[in-house]
Amino acid sequence: MASPDDLKFQEFEEATDLLLADPGASTLSMSGSSSTAPAGATGDIKLDMSDDEGQEESSELLRGEKQTSGFWTFEYYQSFFNVDTMQVLDRVKGSVMPLPGRNFIKHTLQSSPDLYGPFWICVTLVFSLAISGNLSTFLNSLGSPHYHYRPQFHRVTIAAVVIFLYAWLVPLGIWGFLTWRQREERQQSGYSFLETVCLYGYSLFIYIPTSVLWILPFEWLQWLLILVAMVISGSVLVLTFWPVVRDDTKVTAYATVATIVVLHALLSIGCKMYFFQTATLTQVTTLAPNHTAAILPSKTH
């Protein structure tokens, strides 16, 4: 049977010889609590370099000094589509629930505009207007013996041109005018072009469910829905732009807000008048010898 001295840990002669030959070699204790190695060891140098690089990168991101790619590169535009579902839903909710004193760009976007939400909102609205308009025309003319349904695919093209031109040209004009006025009057800095485009894109979301409800063949209901949609989306625009233009002269401030509201109203009324025409039947008496009456379909706005 082994004695207690034989069960103790003993230092091997080979390890002793290695330490004597190379005193700077690293040694590890059995508990793993400590290790000794020279500061110039290769493994430690690599670890220290990686840690320094990570700290520098983090500090650059915190200070906002990270170099961005040029506008001609894909990485530049990729950052504007880097949003998650919850962010888009919060921004959609903010566009349909305007509150007094709540700025959509400052409180909802938080200086982080995106193009993902506005792009898909515009695309969805284009198809919603075209499809709902076709269904509305079909339902209003249903039962007329002189009506033959023809799919009107050209409405998709017209809707796309109108919606995307409005979502890009109007923000461009508003942003350019506000930028010019800020330089002339030396006012506080306003919004960037992307923030303005993002605001207009999300303000159009309310028209998607509204266009679907326009299928209902009730003229009074359609105009009521237009009024509600214009009030909601127009309020988002006015509440956001008013803090920027109120420091200008009264004439310029009120004229700018009025222009924004009028352009928004023209878009709403124009879409209703073109895509959702109400078909009625008018009776026209012909001068034929048999004195018969012909019933012809006509479209009234």
Tab-separated table of C-alpha atoms in Angstrom:
chain	number	residue	atom	x	y	z
A	1	MET	CA	0.000	0.000	0.000
A	2	ALA	CA	1.292	3.475	-0.965
A	3	SER	CA	2.397	5.768	1.810
A	4	PRO	CA	0.867	9.289	2.198
A	5	ASP	CA	4.098	10.871	0.914
A	6	ASP	CA	3.739	9.054	-2.395
A	7	LEU	CA	0.267	10.649	-2.991
A	8	LYS	CA	1.546	14.223	-2.764
A	9	PHE	CA	2.133	16.322	-5.892
A	10	GLN	CA	5.785	16.367	-6.735
A	11	GLU	CA	7.650	18.565	-9.154
A	12	PHE	CA	8.981	16.596	-12.104
A	13	GLU	CA	12.594	16.963	-13.026
A	14	GLU	CA	11.790	17.688	-16.693
A	15	ALA	CA	9.658	20.686	-15.750
A	16	THR	CA	12.411	21.915	-13.443
A	17	ASP	CA	14.954	21.652	-16.214
A	18	LEU	CA	12.677	23.590	-18.605
A	19	LEU	CA	12.217	26.402	-16.129
A	20	LEU	CA	15.925	26.600	-15.531
A	21	ALA	CA	16.586	26.721	-19.283
A	22	ASP	CA	13.864	29.311	-19.988
A	23	PRO	CA	12.942	31.303	-16.869
A	24	GLY	CA	10.430	33.381	-18.861
A	25	ALA	CA	8.185	30.458	-19.762
A	26	SER	CA	4.589	30.707	-18.626
A	27	THR	CA	3.397	28.520	-15.769
A	28	LEU	CA	-0.150	27.662	-14.725
A	29	SER	CA	-1.317	26.609	-11.306
A	30	MET	CA	-3.744	23.714	-10.906
A	31	SER	CA	-6.503	26.014	-9.659
A	32	GLY	CA	-6.270	28.189	-12.798
A	33	SER	CA	-6.410	31.307	-10.649
A	34	SER	CA	-3.118	32.819	-11.763
A	35	SER	CA	-0.669	32.683	-14.626
A	36	THR	CA	2.617	34.379	-15.182
A	37	ALA	CA	3.884	35.372	-18.566
A	38	PRO	CA	6.084	38.165	-19.830
A	39	ALA	CA	4.463	41.261	-21.224
A	40	GLY	CA	6.062	40.567	-24.599
A	41	ALA	CA	4.443	37.140	-25.092
A	42	THR	CA	2.889	36.649	-28.512
A	43	GLY	CA	-0.522	35.468	-27.312
A	44	ASP	CA	-0.912	38.414	-24.962
A	45	ILE	CA	0.036	40.875	-27.700
A	46	LYS	CA	-2.668	39.555	-30.008
A	47	LEU	CA	-5.288	39.730	-27.318
A	48	ASP	CA	-4.322	43.231	-26.364
A	49	MET	CA	-4.451	44.391	-29.985
A	50	SER	CA	-7.933	42.970	-30.514
A	51	ASP	CA	-9.165	44.590	-27.316
A	52	ASP	CA	-7.738	47.938	-28.348
A	53	GLU	CA	-9.356	47.702	-31.783
A	54	GLY	CA	-12.733	46.898	-30.240
A	55	GLN	CA	-12.437	49.800	-27.808
A	56	GLU	CA	-11.494	52.208	-30.587
A	57	GLU	CA	-14.393	51.057	-32.747
A	58	SER	CA	-16.833	51.420	-29.877
A	59	SER	CA	-15.559	54.893	-29.040
A	60	GLU	CA	-15.902	55.938	-32.698
A	61	LEU	CA	-19.505	54.766	-32.795
A	62	LEU	CA	-20.326	56.555	-29.547
A	63	ARG	CA	-18.786	59.798	-30.755
A	64	GLY	CA	-20.423	59.480	-34.187
A	65	GLU	CA	-17.025	59.680	-35.896
A	66	LYS	CA	-17.362	56.422	-37.799
A	67	GLN	CA	-16.664	57.087	-41.440
A	68	THR	CA	-19.711	56.655	-43.691
A	69	SER	CA	-19.682	55.411	-47.259
A	70	GLY	CA	-20.298	57.686	-50.217
A	71	PHE	CA	-23.811	58.263	-51.518
A	72	TRP	CA	-22.972	56.315	-54.682
A	73	THR	CA	-22.351	53.101	-52.735
A	74	PHE	CA	-24.872	50.450	-51.716
A	75	GLU	CA	-23.785	50.634	-48.063
A	76	TYR	CA	-24.877	54.272	-47.873
A	77	TYR	CA	-28.513	53.466	-48.745
A	78	GLN	CA	-28.515	50.205	-46.814
A	79	SER	CA	-28.436	52.139	-43.552
A	80	PHE	CA	-31.803	53.743	-44.346
A	81	PHE	CA	-33.446	50.318	-44.602
A	82	ASN	CA	-31.913	48.984	-41.398
A	83	VAL	CA	-35.043	49.045	-39.214
A	84	ASP	CA	-36.918	46.306	-37.414
A	85	THR	CA	-40.628	45.554	-37.333
A	86	MET	CA	-41.268	47.222	-33.992
A	87	GLN	CA	-39.729	50.494	-35.157
A	88	VAL	CA	-41.900	50.551	-38.275
A	89	LEU	CA	-45.030	49.733	-36.265
A	90	ASP	CA	-44.279	52.504	-33.766
A	91	ARG	CA	-43.849	54.996	-36.581
A	92	VAL	CA	-47.044	53.873	-38.286
A	93	LYS	CA	-48.886	54.257	-34.980
A	94	GLY	CA	-47.432	57.728	-34.547
A	95	SER	CA	-48.626	58.725	-38.040
A	96	VAL	CA	-52.264	57.780	-37.341
A	97	MET	CA	-52.391	59.136	-33.775
A	98	PRO	CA	-51.311	62.801	-33.910
A	99	LEU	CA	-51.180	64.442	-30.509
A	100	PRO	CA	-50.885	68.191	-29.812
A	101	GLY	CA	-47.325	69.157	-29.019
A	102	ARG	CA	-45.918	65.877	-30.303
A	103	ASN	CA	-43.463	66.270	-33.164
A	104	PHE	CA	-43.334	63.186	-35.391
A	105	ILE	CA	-39.707	63.690	-36.416
A	106	LYS	CA	-38.375	64.567	-32.968
A	107	HIS	CA	-40.439	62.165	-30.844
A	108	THR	CA	-41.115	59.247	-33.220
A	109	LEU	CA	-38.247	59.204	-35.700
A	110	GLN	CA	-35.771	60.487	-33.093
A	111	SER	CA	-33.385	61.763	-35.772
A	112	SER	CA	-33.182	58.289	-37.323
A	113	PRO	CA	-35.198	58.382	-40.581
A	114	ASP	CA	-35.718	55.298	-42.714
A	115	LEU	CA	-36.876	54.669	-46.265
A	116	TYR	CA	-38.148	51.134	-45.706
A	117	GLY	CA	-41.499	52.154	-44.243
A	118	PRO	CA	-42.255	55.009	-46.682
A	119	PHE	CA	-41.336	52.872	-49.703
A	120	TRP	CA	-43.620	49.974	-48.834
A	121	ILE	CA	-46.404	52.305	-47.725
A	122	CYS	CA	-46.314	53.992	-51.140
A	123	VAL	CA	-46.226	50.652	-52.986
A	124	THR	CA	-49.125	49.298	-50.933
A	125	LEU	CA	-51.146	52.467	-51.474
A	126	VAL	CA	-50.591	52.280	-55.247
A	127	PHE	CA	-52.054	48.779	-55.507
A	128	SER	CA	-54.749	49.552	-52.949
A	129	LEU	CA	-55.993	52.515	-54.987
A	130	ALA	CA	-55.911	50.630	-58.289
A	131	ILE	CA	-57.561	47.430	-57.046
A	132	SER	CA	-60.147	49.167	-54.866
A	133	GLY	CA	-60.981	51.564	-57.689
A	134	ASN	CA	-61.612	48.675	-60.092
A	135	LEU	CA	-63.789	46.885	-57.546
A	136	SER	CA	-65.741	50.063	-56.838
A	137	THR	CA	-66.449	50.615	-60.531
A	138	PHE	CA	-67.530	46.986	-60.950
A	139	LEU	CA	-69.860	47.028	-57.944
A	140	ASN	CA	-71.446	50.350	-58.888
A	141	SER	CA	-72.105	49.159	-62.446
A	142	LEU	CA	-73.236	45.683	-61.438
A	143	GLY	CA	-76.688	44.908	-62.867
A	144	SER	CA	-76.431	47.311	-65.790
A	145	PRO	CA	-77.071	45.449	-69.091
A	146	HIS	CA	-74.904	47.892	-71.022
A	147	TYR	CA	-71.861	47.608	-68.782
A	148	HIS	CA	-69.020	45.257	-69.687
A	149	TYR	CA	-66.226	44.930	-67.151
A	150	ARG	CA	-62.714	45.573	-68.407
A	151	PRO	CA	-59.709	45.456	-66.060
A	152	GLN	CA	-58.109	48.876	-66.016
A	153	PHE	CA	-54.474	48.061	-65.484
A	154	HIS	CA	-53.389	51.546	-66.489
A	155	ARG	CA	-54.658	52.743	-63.119
A	156	VAL	CA	-51.690	51.048	-61.469
A	157	THR	CA	-49.286	53.151	-63.529
A	158	ILE	CA	-51.211	56.348	-62.875
A	159	ALA	CA	-51.404	55.646	-59.149
A	160	ALA	CA	-47.668	54.880	-58.998
A	161	VAL	CA	-46.745	58.117	-60.785
A	162	VAL	CA	-49.030	60.258	-58.618
A	163	ILE	CA	-48.107	58.715	-55.259
A	164	PHE	CA	-44.345	58.558	-55.760
A	165	LEU	CA	-44.152	62.029	-57.275
A	166	TYR	CA	-46.078	63.402	-54.328
A	167	ALA	CA	-43.979	61.463	-51.797
A	168	TRP	CA	-40.704	62.775	-53.276
A	169	LEU	CA	-41.267	66.076	-55.085
A	170	VAL	CA	-43.421	67.744	-52.437
A	171	PRO	CA	-40.933	66.954	-49.619
A	172	LEU	CA	-38.127	68.177	-51.871
A	173	GLY	CA	-39.896	71.483	-52.456
A	174	ILE	CA	-40.786	71.939	-48.764
A	175	TRP	CA	-37.265	71.073	-47.634
A	176	GLY	CA	-35.678	73.394	-50.198
A	177	PHE	CA	-37.941	76.287	-49.251
A	178	LEU	CA	-37.385	75.843	-45.511
A	179	THR	CA	-33.636	75.569	-46.004
A	180	TRP	CA	-33.622	78.801	-48.006
A	181	ARG	CA	-35.721	80.620	-45.412
A	182	GLN	CA	-33.477	79.445	-42.580
A	183	ARG	CA	-30.453	80.897	-44.326
A	184	GLU	CA	-32.219	84.162	-45.029
A	185	GLU	CA	-33.643	84.625	-41.531
A	186	ARG	CA	-30.819	82.813	-39.691
A	187	GLN	CA	-33.271	80.574	-37.904
A	188	GLN	CA	-32.624	77.364	-36.057
A	189	SER	CA	-31.768	74.315	-38.114
A	190	GLY	CA	-34.749	72.447	-39.524
A	191	TYR	CA	-35.176	68.937	-40.857
A	192	SER	CA	-33.070	67.050	-43.338
A	193	PHE	CA	-34.417	65.947	-46.702
A	194	LEU	CA	-34.599	62.299	-45.621
A	195	GLU	CA	-36.516	63.223	-42.486
A	196	THR	CA	-39.006	65.162	-44.607
A	197	VAL	CA	-39.422	62.267	-47.041
A	198	CYS	CA	-39.873	59.847	-44.159
A	199	LEU	CA	-42.532	62.088	-42.617
A	200	TYR	CA	-44.522	62.325	-45.856
A	201	GLY	CA	-44.225	58.594	-46.484
A	202	TYR	CA	-45.621	57.597	-43.113
A	203	SER	CA	-48.359	60.257	-43.318
A	204	LEU	CA	-49.798	58.403	-46.339
A	205	PHE	CA	-50.442	55.215	-44.361
A	206	ILE	CA	-53.932	56.323	-43.287
A	207	TYR	CA	-55.025	56.303	-46.944
A	208	ILE	CA	-54.464	52.546	-47.285
A	209	PRO	CA	-57.411	51.469	-45.085
A	210	THR	CA	-59.358	54.497	-46.337
A	211	SER	CA	-59.004	53.421	-49.970
A	212	VAL	CA	-60.263	49.948	-49.078
A	213	LEU	CA	-63.342	51.422	-47.375
A	214	TRP	CA	-63.981	53.568	-50.445
A	215	ILE	CA	-65.261	50.410	-52.126
A	216	LEU	CA	-68.523	50.805	-50.203
A	217	PRO	CA	-71.035	52.372	-52.654
A	218	PHE	CA	-72.095	55.233	-50.389
A	219	GLU	CA	-71.126	58.663	-51.590
A	220	TRP	CA	-71.581	60.349	-48.206
A	221	LEU	CA	-69.433	57.697	-46.501
A	222	GLN	CA	-66.636	58.113	-49.031
A	223	TRP	CA	-66.466	61.867	-48.485
A	224	LEU	CA	-66.591	61.384	-44.728
A	225	LEU	CA	-63.655	58.991	-44.921
A	226	ILE	CA	-61.740	61.514	-47.025
A	227	LEU	CA	-62.330	64.192	-44.415
A	228	VAL	CA	-61.165	61.947	-41.558
A	229	ALA	CA	-58.050	60.828	-43.457
A	230	MET	CA	-57.128	64.402	-44.386
A	231	VAL	CA	-57.520	65.598	-40.799
A	232	ILE	CA	-55.355	62.791	-39.387
A	233	SER	CA	-52.538	62.906	-41.937
A	234	GLY	CA	-52.665	66.685	-42.272
A	235	SER	CA	-52.386	67.082	-38.503
A	236	VAL	CA	-49.192	65.020	-38.489
A	237	LEU	CA	-47.671	67.323	-41.102
A	238	VAL	CA	-48.821	70.566	-39.488
A	239	LEU	CA	-47.724	69.566	-35.971
A	240	THR	CA	-44.295	68.645	-37.322
A	241	PHE	CA	-43.631	71.654	-39.557
A	242	TRP	CA	-45.148	74.352	-37.376
A	243	PRO	CA	-42.271	74.452	-34.820
A	244	VAL	CA	-39.899	75.139	-37.729
A	245	VAL	CA	-41.895	77.855	-39.543
A	246	ARG	CA	-43.391	79.685	-36.561
A	247	ASP	CA	-40.193	81.711	-36.034
A	248	ASP	CA	-40.538	83.126	-39.542
A	249	THR	CA	-42.827	86.012	-40.447
A	250	LYS	CA	-46.531	85.379	-39.921
A	251	VAL	CA	-47.311	85.608	-43.621
A	252	THR	CA	-44.615	83.096	-44.541
A	253	ALA	CA	-45.482	80.740	-41.692
A	254	TYR	CA	-49.199	80.610	-42.420
A	255	ALA	CA	-48.625	80.460	-46.181
A	256	THR	CA	-46.276	77.493	-45.781
A	257	VAL	CA	-48.697	75.572	-43.584
A	258	ALA	CA	-51.598	76.383	-45.917
A	259	THR	CA	-49.620	75.128	-48.910
A	260	ILE	CA	-48.853	71.855	-47.148
A	261	VAL	CA	-52.523	71.345	-46.254
A	262	VAL	CA	-53.814	72.280	-49.726
A	263	LEU	CA	-51.419	69.928	-51.516
A	264	HIS	CA	-52.405	67.131	-49.167
A	265	ALA	CA	-56.099	67.811	-49.743
A	266	LEU	CA	-55.615	67.869	-53.528
A	267	LEU	CA	-54.015	64.431	-53.386
A	268	SER	CA	-56.919	63.001	-51.370
A	269	ILE	CA	-59.688	64.542	-53.442
A	270	GLY	CA	-57.933	63.777	-56.719
A	271	CYS	CA	-57.548	60.093	-55.868
A	272	LYS	CA	-61.203	59.853	-54.885
A	273	MET	CA	-62.467	61.627	-57.999
A	274	TYR	CA	-60.366	59.596	-60.417
A	275	PHE	CA	-60.232	56.096	-58.935
A	276	PHE	CA	-63.655	55.996	-57.305
A	277	GLN	CA	-66.110	57.431	-59.790
A	278	THR	CA	-69.759	56.763	-58.987
A	279	ALA	CA	-71.573	55.153	-61.877
A	280	THR	CA	-75.245	56.063	-62.254
A	281	LEU	CA	-77.882	55.238	-64.848
A	282	THR	CA	-79.422	58.082	-66.807
A	283	GLN	CA	-82.393	57.639	-69.086
A	284	VAL	CA	-82.086	59.188	-72.535
A	285	THR	CA	-85.089	59.204	-74.886
A	286	THR	CA	-84.175	58.639	-78.514
A	287	LEU	CA	-86.019	59.988	-81.527
A	288	ALA	CA	-86.395	56.593	-83.103
A	289	PRO	CA	-89.655	55.887	-84.975
A	290	ASN	CA	-90.767	53.356	-82.378
A	291	HIS	CA	-90.373	55.972	-79.600
A	292	THR	CA	-88.324	53.658	-77.386
A	293	ALA	CA	-86.212	54.862	-74.523
A	294	ALA	CA	-82.570	53.875	-74.248
A	295	ILE	CA	-80.864	53.575	-70.879
A	296	LEU	CA	-77.215	54.473	-71.051
A	297	PRO	CA	-74.640	54.342	-68.253
A	298	SER	CA	-72.797	57.500	-67.405
A	299	LYS	CA	-70.223	58.408	-64.799
A	300	THR	CA	-70.629	61.316	-62.472
A	301	HIS	CA	-68.243	62.463	-59.838
